[in-house]
Short mmCIF file of C-alpha atoms in Angstrom, two decimals:
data_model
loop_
_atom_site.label_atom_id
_atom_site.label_comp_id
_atom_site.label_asym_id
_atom_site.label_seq_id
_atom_site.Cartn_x
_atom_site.Cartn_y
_atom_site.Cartn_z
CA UNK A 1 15.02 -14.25 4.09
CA UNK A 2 13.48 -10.94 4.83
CA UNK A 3 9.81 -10.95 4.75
CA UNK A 4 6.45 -10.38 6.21
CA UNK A 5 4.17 -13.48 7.02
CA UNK A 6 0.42 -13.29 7.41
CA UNK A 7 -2.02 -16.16 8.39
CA UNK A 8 -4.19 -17.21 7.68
CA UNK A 9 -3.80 -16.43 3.43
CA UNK A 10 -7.38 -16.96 3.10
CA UNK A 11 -10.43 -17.39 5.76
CA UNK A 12 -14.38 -18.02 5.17
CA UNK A 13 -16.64 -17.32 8.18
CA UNK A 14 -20.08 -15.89 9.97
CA UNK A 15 -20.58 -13.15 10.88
CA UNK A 16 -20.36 -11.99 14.50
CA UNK A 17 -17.56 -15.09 15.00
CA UNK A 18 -14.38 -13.40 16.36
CA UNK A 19 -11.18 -13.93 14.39
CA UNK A 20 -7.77 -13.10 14.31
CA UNK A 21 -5.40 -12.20 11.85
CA UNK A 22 -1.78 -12.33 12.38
CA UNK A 23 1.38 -10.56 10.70
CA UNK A 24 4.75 -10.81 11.49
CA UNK A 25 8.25 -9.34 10.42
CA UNK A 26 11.89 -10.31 10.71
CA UNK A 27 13.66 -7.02 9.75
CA UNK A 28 13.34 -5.40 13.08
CA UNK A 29 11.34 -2.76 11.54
CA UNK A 30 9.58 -0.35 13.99
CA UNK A 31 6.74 0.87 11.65
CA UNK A 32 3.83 -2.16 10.98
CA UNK A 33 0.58 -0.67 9.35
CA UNK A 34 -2.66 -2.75 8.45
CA UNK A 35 -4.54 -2.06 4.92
CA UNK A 36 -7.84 -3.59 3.09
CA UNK A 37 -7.93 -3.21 -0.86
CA UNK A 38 -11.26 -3.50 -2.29
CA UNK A 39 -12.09 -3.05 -5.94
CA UNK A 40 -12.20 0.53 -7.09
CA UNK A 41 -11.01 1.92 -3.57
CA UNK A 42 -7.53 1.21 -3.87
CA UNK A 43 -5.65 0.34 -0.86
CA UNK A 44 -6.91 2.17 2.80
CA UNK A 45 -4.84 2.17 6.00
CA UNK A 46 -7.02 0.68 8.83
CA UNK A 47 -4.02 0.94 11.35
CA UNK A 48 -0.68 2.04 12.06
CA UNK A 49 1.95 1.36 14.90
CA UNK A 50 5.04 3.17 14.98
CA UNK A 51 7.11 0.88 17.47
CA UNK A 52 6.19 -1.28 20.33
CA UNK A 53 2.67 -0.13 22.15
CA UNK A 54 2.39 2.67 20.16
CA UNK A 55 -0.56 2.34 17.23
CA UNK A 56 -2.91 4.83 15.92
CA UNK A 57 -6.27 4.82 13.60
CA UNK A 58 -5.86 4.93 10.15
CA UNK A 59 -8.68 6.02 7.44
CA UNK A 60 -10.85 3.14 8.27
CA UNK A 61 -10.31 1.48 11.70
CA UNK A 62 -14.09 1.23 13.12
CA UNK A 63 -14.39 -2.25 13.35
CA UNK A 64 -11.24 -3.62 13.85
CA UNK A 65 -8.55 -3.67 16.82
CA UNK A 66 -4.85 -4.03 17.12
CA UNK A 67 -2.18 -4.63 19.14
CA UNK A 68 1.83 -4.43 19.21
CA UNK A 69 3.21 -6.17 22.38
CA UNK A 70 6.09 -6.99 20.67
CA UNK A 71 8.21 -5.47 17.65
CA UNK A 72 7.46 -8.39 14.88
CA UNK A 73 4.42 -9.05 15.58
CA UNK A 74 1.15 -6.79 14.41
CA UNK A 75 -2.15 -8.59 14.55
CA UNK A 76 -5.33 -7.75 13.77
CA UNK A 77 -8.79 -8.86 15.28
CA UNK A 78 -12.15 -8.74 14.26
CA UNK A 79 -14.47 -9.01 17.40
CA UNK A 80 -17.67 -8.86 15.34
CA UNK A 81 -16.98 -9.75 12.04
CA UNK A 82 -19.74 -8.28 8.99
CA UNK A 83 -19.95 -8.82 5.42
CA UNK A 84 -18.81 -5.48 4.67
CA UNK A 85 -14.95 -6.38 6.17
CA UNK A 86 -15.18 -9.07 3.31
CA UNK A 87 -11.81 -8.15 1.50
CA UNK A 88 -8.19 -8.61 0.72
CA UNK A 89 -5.91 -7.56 3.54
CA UNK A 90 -2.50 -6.75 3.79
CA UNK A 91 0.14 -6.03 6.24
CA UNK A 92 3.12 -3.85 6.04
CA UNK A 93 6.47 -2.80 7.89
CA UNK A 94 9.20 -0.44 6.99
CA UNK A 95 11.94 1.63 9.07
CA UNK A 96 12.02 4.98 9.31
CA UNK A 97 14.82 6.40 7.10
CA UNK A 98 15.28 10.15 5.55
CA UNK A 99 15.70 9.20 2.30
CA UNK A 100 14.25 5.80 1.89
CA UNK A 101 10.70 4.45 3.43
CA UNK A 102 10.03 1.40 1.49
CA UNK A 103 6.98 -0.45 3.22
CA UNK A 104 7.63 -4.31 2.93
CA UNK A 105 4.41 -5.78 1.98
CA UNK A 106 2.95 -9.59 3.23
CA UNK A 107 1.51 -11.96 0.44
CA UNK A 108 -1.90 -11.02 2.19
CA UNK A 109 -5.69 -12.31 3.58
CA UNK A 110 -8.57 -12.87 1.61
CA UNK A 111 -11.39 -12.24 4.07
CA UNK A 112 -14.75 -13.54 3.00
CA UNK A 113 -17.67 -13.14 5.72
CA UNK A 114 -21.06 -14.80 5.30
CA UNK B 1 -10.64 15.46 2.91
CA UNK B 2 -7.32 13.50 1.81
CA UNK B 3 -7.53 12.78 -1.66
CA UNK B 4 -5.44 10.90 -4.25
CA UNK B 5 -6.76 10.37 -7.66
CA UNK B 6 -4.70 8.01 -10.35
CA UNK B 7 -5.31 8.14 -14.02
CA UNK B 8 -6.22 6.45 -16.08
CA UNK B 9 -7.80 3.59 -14.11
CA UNK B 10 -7.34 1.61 -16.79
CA UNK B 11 -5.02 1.54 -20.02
CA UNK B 12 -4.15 -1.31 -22.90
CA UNK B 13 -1.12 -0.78 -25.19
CA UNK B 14 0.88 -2.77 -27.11
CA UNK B 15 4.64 -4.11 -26.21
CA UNK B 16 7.31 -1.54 -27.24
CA UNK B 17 4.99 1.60 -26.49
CA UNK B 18 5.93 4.65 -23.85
CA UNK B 19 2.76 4.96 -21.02
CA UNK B 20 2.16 7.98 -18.51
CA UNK B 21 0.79 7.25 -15.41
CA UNK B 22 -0.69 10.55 -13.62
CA UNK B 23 -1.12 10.56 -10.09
CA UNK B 24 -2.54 13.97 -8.18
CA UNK B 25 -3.06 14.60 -4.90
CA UNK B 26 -4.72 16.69 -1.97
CA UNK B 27 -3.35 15.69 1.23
CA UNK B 28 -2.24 18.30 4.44
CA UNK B 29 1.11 17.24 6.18
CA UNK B 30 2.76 16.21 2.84
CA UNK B 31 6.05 14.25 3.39
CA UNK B 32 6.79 11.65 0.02
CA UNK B 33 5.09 10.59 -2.66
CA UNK B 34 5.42 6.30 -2.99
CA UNK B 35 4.54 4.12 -6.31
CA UNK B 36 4.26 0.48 -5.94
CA UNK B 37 3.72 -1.98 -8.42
CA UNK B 38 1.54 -4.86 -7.66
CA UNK B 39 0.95 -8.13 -9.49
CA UNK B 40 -0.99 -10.79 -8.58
CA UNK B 41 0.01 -10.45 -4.98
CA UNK B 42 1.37 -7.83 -2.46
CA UNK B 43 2.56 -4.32 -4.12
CA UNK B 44 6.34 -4.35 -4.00
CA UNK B 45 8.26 -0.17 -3.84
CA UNK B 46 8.98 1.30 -7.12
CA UNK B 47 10.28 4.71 -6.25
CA UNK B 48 9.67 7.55 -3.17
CA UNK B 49 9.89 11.07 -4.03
CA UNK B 50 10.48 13.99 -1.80
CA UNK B 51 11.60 16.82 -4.06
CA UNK B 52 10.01 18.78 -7.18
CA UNK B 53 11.87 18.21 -10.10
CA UNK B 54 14.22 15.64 -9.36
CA UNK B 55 13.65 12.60 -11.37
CA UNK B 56 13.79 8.73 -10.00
CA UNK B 57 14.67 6.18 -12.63
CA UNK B 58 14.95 2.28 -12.82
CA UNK B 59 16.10 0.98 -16.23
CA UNK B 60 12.72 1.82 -18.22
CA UNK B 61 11.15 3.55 -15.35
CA UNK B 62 11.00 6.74 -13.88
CA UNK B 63 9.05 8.99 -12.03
CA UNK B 64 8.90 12.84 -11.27
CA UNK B 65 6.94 14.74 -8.48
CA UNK B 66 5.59 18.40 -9.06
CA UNK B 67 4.84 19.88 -5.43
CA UNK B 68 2.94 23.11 -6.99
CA UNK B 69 0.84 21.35 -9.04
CA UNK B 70 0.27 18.47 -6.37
CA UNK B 71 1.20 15.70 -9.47
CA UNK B 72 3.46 12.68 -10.37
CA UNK B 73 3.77 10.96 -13.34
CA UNK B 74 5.64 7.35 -13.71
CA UNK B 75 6.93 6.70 -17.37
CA UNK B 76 7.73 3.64 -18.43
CA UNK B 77 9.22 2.84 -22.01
CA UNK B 78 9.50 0.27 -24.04
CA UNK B 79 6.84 -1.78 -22.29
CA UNK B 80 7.16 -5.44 -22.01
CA UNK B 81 4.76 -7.84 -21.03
CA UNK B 82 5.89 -7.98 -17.68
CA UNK B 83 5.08 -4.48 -17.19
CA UNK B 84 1.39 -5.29 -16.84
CA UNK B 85 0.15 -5.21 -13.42
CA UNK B 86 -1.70 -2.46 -11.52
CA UNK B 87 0.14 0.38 -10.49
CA UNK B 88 -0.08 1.89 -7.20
CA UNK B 89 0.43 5.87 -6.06
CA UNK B 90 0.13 6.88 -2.25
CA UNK B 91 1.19 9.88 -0.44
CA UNK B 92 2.45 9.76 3.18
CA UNK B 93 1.15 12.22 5.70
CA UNK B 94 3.13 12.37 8.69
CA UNK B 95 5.04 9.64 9.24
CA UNK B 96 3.33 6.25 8.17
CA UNK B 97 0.21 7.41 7.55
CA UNK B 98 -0.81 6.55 3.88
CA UNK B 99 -3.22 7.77 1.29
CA UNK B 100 -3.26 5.54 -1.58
CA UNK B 101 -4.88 6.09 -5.04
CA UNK B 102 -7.64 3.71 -6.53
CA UNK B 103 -4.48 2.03 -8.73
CA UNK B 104 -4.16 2.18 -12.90
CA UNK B 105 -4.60 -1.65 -14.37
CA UNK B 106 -1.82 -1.51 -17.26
CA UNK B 107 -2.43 -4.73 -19.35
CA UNK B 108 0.17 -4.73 -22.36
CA UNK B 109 -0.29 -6.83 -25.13
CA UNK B 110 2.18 -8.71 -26.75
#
């Protein structure tokens, strides 16, 4: 089945405790973004990757870190966590296409930090 | 500054009624307009638009963008419970780079 997984689905912890959040997807897909949705603010891009070793900042990356060693996997790292990253995350992949761009969303992380 | 504003952020009808769902935007590097529906989990693709004028549809829904005036609108008709979830408008500026909207809640009552 075509999907994207994320773990963990949900995560308590302290602040200033590293943590890692991973995403991966088996379509092959180049493009793999990163987004947080908090109420009110919609959904806003934290960071993008268009293929392997390639990822730029998105609207709000201070904070967090990425890397894309390989094409299905996208994970995300907090190296300082603070209460303010508290929030729902969600990963995404889609292939580029001229007519059709559909991002494939994962089920996503709820991120509480104390 | 990017900007996409959705509206109303918030609307109850009843099952059987027609809702407009506006979505306007300010972004540089335009390429597609996306609207996603989500649920109670991740947003899943409704329609991408590219073109002014040219409607999308998908059995009760559809969805038309307006490049001058910087709008889209999603119809949907004859609503049905299912139809309530919060719906989603972003615009894509350059490729893969997002801007969503803050999301309308549509709750419709039986």
């Amino acid at each position: 089945e075509a999907q994207v997984t994320q773990n963990p689905r949900y995560l308590i912890t302290v602040t200033g405790k590293k943590l890692t959040v991973t995403c991966s997807q088996n379509m092959n897909h180049e493009y793999m973004s990163w987004y947080r949705q908090d109420p009110g603010l919609g959904l806003r891009q934290i960071y993008y990757s268009m293929n392997v070793e390639v990822t730029d900042k998105g609207d709000v990356p201070e904070g967090y870190k990425v890397s894309r060693k390989e094409k299905r996997n996208f994970p995300l790292i907090l190296e300082s966590p603070s209460p303010n990253q508290t929030s729902l995350y969600f990963c995404a992949s889609s292939t580029p296409g001229l007519l059709y761009n559909e991002q494939f969303f994962g089920p996503g992380t709820r991120l509480t930090v104390l | 500054e990017d900007k996409v504003v959705q509206s109303p952020l918030s609307l109850v009808v009843h099952e059987g009624d027609t809702v407009t769902l506006n979505c306007s935007y300010e972004v540089t590097n335009f390429r597609s307009l996306l609207w996603y529906k989500q649920e109670k989990k991740a947003p899943t693709f409704l329609f991408m638009l590219t073109s002014s004028g040219i409607e999308k549809k998908s059995g009760r829904l559809s969805s038309i963008l307006d490049k001058k005036e910087l709008f889209s609108i999603l119809n949907i008709t004859a609503t049905q419970t299912g139809d309530s979830a919060i719906y989603l408008c972003a615009v894509e500026k350059g490729a893969q780079k997002l801007v969503f909207g803050q999301g309308t809640r549509l709750t419709i009552n039986p």
